[in-house]
mmCIF file of C-alpha atoms in Angstrom:
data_model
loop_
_atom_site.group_PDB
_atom_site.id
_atom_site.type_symbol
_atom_site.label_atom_id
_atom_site.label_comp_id
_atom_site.label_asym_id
_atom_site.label_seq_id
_atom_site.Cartn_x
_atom_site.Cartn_y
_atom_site.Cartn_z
ATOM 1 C CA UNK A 1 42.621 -137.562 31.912
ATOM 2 C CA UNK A 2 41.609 -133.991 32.320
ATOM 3 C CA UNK A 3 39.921 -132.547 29.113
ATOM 4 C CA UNK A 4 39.476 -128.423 29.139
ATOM 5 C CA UNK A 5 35.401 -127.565 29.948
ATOM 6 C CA UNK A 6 35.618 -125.269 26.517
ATOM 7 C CA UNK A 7 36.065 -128.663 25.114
ATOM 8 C CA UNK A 8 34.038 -130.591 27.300
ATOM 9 C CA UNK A 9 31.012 -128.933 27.773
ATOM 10 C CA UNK A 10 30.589 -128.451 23.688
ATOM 11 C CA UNK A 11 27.297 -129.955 22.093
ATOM 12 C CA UNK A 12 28.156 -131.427 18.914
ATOM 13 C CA UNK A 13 24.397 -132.183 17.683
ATOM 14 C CA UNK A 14 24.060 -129.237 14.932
ATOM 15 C CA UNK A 15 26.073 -128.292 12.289
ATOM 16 C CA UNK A 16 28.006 -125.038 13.225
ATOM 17 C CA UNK A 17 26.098 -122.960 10.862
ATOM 18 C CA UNK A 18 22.862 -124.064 12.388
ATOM 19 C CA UNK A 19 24.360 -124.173 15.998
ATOM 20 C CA UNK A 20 24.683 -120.406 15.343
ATOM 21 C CA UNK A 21 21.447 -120.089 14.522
ATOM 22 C CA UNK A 22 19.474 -121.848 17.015
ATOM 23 C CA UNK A 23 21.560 -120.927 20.124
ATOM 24 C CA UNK A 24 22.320 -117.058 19.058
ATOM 25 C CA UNK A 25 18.599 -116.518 20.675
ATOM 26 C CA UNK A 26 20.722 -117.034 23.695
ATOM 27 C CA UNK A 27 22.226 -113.955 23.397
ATOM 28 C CA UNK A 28 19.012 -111.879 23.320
ATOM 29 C CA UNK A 29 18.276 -109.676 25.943
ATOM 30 C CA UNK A 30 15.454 -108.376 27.546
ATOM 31 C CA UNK A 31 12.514 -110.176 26.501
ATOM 32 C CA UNK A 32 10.551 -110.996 29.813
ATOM 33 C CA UNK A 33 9.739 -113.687 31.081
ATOM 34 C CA UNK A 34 9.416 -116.442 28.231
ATOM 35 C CA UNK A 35 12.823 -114.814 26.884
ATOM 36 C CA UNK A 36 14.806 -116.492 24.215
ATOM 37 C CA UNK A 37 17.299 -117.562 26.462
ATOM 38 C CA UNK A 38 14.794 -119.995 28.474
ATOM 39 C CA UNK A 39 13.829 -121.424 24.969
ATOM 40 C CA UNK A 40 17.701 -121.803 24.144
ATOM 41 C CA UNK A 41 18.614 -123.897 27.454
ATOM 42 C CA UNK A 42 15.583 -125.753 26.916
ATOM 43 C CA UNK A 43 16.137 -126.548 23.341
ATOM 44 C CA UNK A 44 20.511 -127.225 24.528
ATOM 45 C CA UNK A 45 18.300 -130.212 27.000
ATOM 46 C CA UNK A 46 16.257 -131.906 24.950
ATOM 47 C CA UNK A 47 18.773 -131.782 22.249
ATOM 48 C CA UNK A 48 21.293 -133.482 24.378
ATOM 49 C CA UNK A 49 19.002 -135.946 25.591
ATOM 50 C CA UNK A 50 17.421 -136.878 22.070
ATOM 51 C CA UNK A 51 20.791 -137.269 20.889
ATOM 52 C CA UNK A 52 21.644 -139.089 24.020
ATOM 53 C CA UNK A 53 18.730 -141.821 23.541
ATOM 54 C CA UNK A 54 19.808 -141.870 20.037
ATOM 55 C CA UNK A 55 23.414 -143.205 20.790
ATOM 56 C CA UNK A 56 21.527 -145.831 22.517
ATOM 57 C CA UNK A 57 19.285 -147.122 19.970
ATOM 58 C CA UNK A 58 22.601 -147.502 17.836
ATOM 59 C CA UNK A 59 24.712 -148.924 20.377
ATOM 60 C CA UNK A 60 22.064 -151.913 20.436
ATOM 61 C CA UNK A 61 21.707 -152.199 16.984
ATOM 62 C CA UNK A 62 25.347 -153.180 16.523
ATOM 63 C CA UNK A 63 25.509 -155.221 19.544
ATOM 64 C CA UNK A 64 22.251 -157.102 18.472
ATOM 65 C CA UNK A 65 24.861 -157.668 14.712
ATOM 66 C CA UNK A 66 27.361 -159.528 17.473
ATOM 67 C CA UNK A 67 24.452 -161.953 19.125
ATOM 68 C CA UNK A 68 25.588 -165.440 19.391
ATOM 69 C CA UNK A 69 22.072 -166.546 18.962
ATOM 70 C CA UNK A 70 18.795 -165.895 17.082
ATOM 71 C CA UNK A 71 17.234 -165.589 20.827
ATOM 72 C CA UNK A 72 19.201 -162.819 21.804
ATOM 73 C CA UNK A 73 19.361 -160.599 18.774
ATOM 74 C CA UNK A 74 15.459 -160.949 18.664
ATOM 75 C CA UNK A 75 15.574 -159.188 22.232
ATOM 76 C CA UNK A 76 18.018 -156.942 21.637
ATOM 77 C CA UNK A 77 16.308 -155.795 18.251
ATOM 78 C CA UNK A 78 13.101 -155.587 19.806
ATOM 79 C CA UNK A 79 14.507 -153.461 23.189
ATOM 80 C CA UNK A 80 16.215 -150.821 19.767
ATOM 81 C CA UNK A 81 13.017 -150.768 17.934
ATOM 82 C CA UNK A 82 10.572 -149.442 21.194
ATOM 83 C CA UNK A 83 13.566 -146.972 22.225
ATOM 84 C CA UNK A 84 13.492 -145.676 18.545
ATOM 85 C CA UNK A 85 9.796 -145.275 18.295
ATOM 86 C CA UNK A 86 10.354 -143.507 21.502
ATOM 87 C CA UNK A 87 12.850 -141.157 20.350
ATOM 88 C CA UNK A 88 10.612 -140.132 17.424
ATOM 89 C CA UNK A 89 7.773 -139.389 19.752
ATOM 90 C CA UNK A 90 10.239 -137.436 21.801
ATOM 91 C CA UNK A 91 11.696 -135.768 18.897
ATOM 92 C CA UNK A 92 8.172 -134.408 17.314
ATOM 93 C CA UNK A 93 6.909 -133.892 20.518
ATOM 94 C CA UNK A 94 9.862 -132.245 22.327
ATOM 95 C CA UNK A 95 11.833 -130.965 19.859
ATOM 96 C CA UNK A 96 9.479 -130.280 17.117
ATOM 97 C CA UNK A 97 7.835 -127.493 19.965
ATOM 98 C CA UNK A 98 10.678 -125.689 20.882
ATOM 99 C CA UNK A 99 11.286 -125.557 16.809
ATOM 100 C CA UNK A 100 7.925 -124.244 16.807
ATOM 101 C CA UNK A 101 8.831 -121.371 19.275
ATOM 102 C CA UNK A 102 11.449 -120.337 17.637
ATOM 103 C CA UNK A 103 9.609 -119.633 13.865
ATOM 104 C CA UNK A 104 7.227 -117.733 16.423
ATOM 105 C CA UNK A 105 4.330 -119.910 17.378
ATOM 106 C CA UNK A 106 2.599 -118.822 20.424
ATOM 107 C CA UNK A 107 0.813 -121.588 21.329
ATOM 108 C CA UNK A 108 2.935 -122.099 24.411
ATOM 109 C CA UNK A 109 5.892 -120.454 26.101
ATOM 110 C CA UNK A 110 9.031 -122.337 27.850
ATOM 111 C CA UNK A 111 8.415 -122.069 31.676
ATOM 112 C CA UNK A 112 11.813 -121.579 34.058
ATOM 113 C CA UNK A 113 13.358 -121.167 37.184
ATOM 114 C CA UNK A 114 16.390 -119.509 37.519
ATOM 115 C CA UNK A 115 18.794 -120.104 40.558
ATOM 116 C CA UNK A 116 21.967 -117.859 40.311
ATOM 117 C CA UNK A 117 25.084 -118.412 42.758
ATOM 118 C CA UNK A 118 27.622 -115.897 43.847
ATOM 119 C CA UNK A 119 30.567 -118.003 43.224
ATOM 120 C CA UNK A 120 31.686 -120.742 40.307
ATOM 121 C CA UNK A 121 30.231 -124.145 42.010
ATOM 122 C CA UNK A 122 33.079 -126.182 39.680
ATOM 123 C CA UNK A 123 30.152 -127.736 38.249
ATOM 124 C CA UNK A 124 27.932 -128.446 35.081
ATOM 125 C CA UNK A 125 25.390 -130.427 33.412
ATOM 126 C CA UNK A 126 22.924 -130.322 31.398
ATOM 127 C CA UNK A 127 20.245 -132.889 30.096
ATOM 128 C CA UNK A 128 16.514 -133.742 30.636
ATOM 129 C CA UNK A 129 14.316 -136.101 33.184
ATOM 130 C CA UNK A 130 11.145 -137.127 34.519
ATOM 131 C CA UNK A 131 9.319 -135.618 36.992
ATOM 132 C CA UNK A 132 6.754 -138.835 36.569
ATOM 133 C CA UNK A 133 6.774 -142.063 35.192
ATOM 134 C CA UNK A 134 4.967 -139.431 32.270
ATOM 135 C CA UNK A 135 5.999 -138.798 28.893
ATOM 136 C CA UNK A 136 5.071 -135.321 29.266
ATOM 137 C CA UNK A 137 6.706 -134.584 32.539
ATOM 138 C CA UNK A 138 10.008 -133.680 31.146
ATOM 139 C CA UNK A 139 12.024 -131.367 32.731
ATOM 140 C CA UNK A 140 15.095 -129.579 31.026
ATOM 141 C CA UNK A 141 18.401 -128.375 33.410
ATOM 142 C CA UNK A 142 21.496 -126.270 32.731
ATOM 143 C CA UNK A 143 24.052 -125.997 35.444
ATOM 144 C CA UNK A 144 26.296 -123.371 34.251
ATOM 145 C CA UNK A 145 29.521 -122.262 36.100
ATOM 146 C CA UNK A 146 31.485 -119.234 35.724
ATOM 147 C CA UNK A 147 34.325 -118.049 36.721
ATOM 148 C CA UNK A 148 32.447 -115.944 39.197
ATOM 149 C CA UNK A 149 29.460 -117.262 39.562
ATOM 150 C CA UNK A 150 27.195 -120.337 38.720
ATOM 151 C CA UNK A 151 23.270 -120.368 37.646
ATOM 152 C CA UNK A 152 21.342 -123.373 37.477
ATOM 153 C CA UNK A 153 18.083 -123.394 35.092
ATOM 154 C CA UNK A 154 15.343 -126.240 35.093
ATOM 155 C CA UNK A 155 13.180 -125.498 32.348
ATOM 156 C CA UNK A 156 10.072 -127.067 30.945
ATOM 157 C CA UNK A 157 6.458 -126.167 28.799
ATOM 158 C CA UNK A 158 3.982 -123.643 30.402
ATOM 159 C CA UNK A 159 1.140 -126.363 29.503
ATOM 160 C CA UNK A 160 2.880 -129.021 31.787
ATOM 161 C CA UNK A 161 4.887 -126.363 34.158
ATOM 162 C CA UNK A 162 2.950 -128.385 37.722
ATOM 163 C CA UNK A 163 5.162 -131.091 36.982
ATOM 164 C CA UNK A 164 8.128 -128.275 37.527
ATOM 165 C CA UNK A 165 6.231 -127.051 40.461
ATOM 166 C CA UNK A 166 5.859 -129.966 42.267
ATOM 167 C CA UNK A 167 9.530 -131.208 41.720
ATOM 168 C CA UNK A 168 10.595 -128.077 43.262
ATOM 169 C CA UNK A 169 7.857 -128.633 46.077
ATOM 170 C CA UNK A 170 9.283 -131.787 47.385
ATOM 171 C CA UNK A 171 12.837 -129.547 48.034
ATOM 172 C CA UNK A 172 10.913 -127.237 49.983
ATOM 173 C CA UNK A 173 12.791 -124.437 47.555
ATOM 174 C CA UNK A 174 14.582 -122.501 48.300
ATOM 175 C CA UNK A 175 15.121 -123.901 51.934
ATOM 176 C CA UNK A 176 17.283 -127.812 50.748
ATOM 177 C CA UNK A 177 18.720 -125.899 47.694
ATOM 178 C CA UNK A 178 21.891 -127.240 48.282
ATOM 179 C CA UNK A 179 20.117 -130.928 47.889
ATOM 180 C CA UNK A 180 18.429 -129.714 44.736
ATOM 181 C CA UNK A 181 21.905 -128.607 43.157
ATOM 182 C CA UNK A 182 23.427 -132.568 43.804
ATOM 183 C CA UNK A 183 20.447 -134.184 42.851
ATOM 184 C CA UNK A 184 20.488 -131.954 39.348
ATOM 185 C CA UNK A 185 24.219 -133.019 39.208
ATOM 186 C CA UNK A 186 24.735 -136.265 40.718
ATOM 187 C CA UNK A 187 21.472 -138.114 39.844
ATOM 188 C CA UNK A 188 19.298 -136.200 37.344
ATOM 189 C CA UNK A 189 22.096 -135.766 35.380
ATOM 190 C CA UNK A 190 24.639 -138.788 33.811
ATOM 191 C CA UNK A 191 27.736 -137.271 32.799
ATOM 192 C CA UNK A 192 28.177 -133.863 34.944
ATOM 193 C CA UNK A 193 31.624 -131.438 34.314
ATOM 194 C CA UNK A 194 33.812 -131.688 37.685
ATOM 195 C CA UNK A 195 36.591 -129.086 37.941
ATOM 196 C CA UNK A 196 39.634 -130.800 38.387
ATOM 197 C CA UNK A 197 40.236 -128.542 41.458
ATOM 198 C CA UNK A 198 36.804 -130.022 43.128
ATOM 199 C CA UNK A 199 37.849 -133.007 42.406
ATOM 200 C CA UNK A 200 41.250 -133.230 43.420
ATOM 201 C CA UNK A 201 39.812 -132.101 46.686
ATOM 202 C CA UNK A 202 37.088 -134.892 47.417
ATOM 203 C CA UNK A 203 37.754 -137.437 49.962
ATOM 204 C CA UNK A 204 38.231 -141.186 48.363
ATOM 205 C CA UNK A 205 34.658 -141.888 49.421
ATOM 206 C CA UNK A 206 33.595 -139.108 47.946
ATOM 207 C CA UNK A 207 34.776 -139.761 44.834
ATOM 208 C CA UNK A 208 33.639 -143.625 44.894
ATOM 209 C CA UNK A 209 30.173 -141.613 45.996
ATOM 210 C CA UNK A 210 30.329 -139.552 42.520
ATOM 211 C CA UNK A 211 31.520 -142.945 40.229
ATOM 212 C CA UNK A 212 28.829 -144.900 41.707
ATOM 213 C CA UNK A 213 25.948 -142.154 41.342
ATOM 214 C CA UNK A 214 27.023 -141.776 37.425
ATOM 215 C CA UNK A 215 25.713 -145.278 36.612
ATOM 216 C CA UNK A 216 23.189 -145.712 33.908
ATOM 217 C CA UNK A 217 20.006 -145.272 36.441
ATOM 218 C CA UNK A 218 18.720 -148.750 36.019
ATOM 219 C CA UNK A 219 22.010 -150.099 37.889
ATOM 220 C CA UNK A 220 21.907 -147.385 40.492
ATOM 221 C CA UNK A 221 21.045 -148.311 44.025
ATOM 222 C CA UNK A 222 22.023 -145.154 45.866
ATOM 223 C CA UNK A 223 18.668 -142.992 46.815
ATOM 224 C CA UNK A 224 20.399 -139.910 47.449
ATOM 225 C CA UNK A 225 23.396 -138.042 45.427
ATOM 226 C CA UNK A 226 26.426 -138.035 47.064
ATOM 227 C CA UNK A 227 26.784 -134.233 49.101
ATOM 228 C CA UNK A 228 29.207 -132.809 46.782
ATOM 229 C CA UNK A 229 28.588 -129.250 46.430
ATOM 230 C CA UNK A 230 28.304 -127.284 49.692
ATOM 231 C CA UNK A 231 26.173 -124.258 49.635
ATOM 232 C CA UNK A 232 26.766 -121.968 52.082
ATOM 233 C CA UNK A 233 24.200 -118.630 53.100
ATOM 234 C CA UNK A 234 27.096 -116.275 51.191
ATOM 235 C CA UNK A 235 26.754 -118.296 48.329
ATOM 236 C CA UNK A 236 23.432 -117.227 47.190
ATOM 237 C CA UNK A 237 22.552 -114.564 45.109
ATOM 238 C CA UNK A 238 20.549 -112.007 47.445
ATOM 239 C CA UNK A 239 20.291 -108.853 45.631
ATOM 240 C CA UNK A 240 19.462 -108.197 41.808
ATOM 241 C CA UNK A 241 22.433 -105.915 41.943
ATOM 242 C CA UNK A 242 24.888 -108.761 42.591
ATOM 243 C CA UNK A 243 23.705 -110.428 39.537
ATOM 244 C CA UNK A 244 26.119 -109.934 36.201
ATOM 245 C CA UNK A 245 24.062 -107.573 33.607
ATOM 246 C CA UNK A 246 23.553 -111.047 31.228
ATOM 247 C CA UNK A 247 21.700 -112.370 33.755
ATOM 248 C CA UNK A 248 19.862 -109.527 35.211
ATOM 249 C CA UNK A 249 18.865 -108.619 30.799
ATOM 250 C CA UNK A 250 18.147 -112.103 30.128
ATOM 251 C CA UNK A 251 16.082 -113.556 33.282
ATOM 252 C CA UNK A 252 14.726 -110.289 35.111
ATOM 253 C CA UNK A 253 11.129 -109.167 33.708
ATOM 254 C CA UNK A 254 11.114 -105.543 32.377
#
């Protein structure tokens, strides 16, 4: 079943009064570098993923209420209690900073990179993961496609922006960008938006590939994503003047 991306890609996890509120930062231009935008796309991540561990913690619950034995729903209650103290951590930690931000705290700034593409990569995604095996080495991505052009964003805190750093070291960025873009996609990131054009055009394998790197990661055995999206030298952005004015306003520096 194909469902539209304007459906799709909507994030359900704030009423749509206070959606308004929280995300119109996105439209603010021209703030420098720790814009509202980067605090937006970070706040869109760790939203998603809260809410993501979240569905979790409930989805054991009720299958601990269907245990056939005292045994198992002892396990299963004890595996939903540590993943809800963990989401409360994550949610006064994570989310309770970028809240912060927003009322205008300056005790620390959102930290990004910003990757624009010339062309729509029939992509996106968006979510959180772990640099380390750290619960401050979260790192926040937004793969955003266009219908000329794609940007991906990986966003994190200024305190703990060498964890961003030495992600992007181990690409060699910009030189295995291409690698960088499936990894985000195909095995940072759980439930990625495929254009039904890109996908009608994948090989069988390919798409077998995709299915199998979507796996919760604790089933996964593939090292690598699958080689999805193909970069090519014309596909990056060389020039500020090739960027659209939203992105040039939003993610130059005056």
């Amino acid at each position: 079943m194909t469902v539209g991306v304007n459906d799709a890609s909507v994030f359900k996890g704030y009423c749509p009064a206070h959606d308004s509120q929280l995300f119109a930062s996105a439209e603010v231009t021209n703030r420098g570098k720790n814009n509202a935008m980067g605090i937006s796309l970070h706040l869109r991540a760790v939203s998603l993923e809260y809410c993501r561990k979240r569905q979790v913690v409930d989805f054991q619950r009720k299958f601990s209420e269907l245990a056939g034995n005292a045994e198992t729903w002892s396990t299963l209650q004890k595996d939903a209690d540590a993943l809800d103290t963990f989401c409360s951590c994550f949610k006064k930690v994570y989310l309770g900073s970028i809240f912060n931000l927003i009322f205008g705290s300056d005790v620390d700034s959102i930290e990004y990179i910003c990757i624009p593409f010339s062309r729509n990569l029939q992509v996106s995604c968006c979510g959180t993961f772990n640099e380390l095996d750290t619960f401050d080495s979260t790192i926040g991505f937004n793969l955003i496609s266009f219908v000329g052009m794609s940007f991906l964003v990986l966003t994190t805190f200024k305190v703990v922006k060498h964890y961003l750093d030495s992600f992007l070291a181990r690409y060699d960025f910009p030189h295995n960008a291409e690698k960088l873009v499936n990894d985000i996609a195909f095995v940072k990131c759980e439930e990625p938006l495929i254009a039904p054009q890109l996908w009608r055009s994948l090989s069988e394998d390919e798409k077998l590939a995709v299915r199998l790197s979507l796996r919760p990661p604790a089933v996964r055995a593939e090292a690598t994503a699958p080689r999805i999206i193909r970069l090519t030298p014309n596909d990056f952005v060389r020039t500020v003047t090739e960027m659209p004015d939203f992105i040039i306003q939003a993610f130059v520096p005056n």
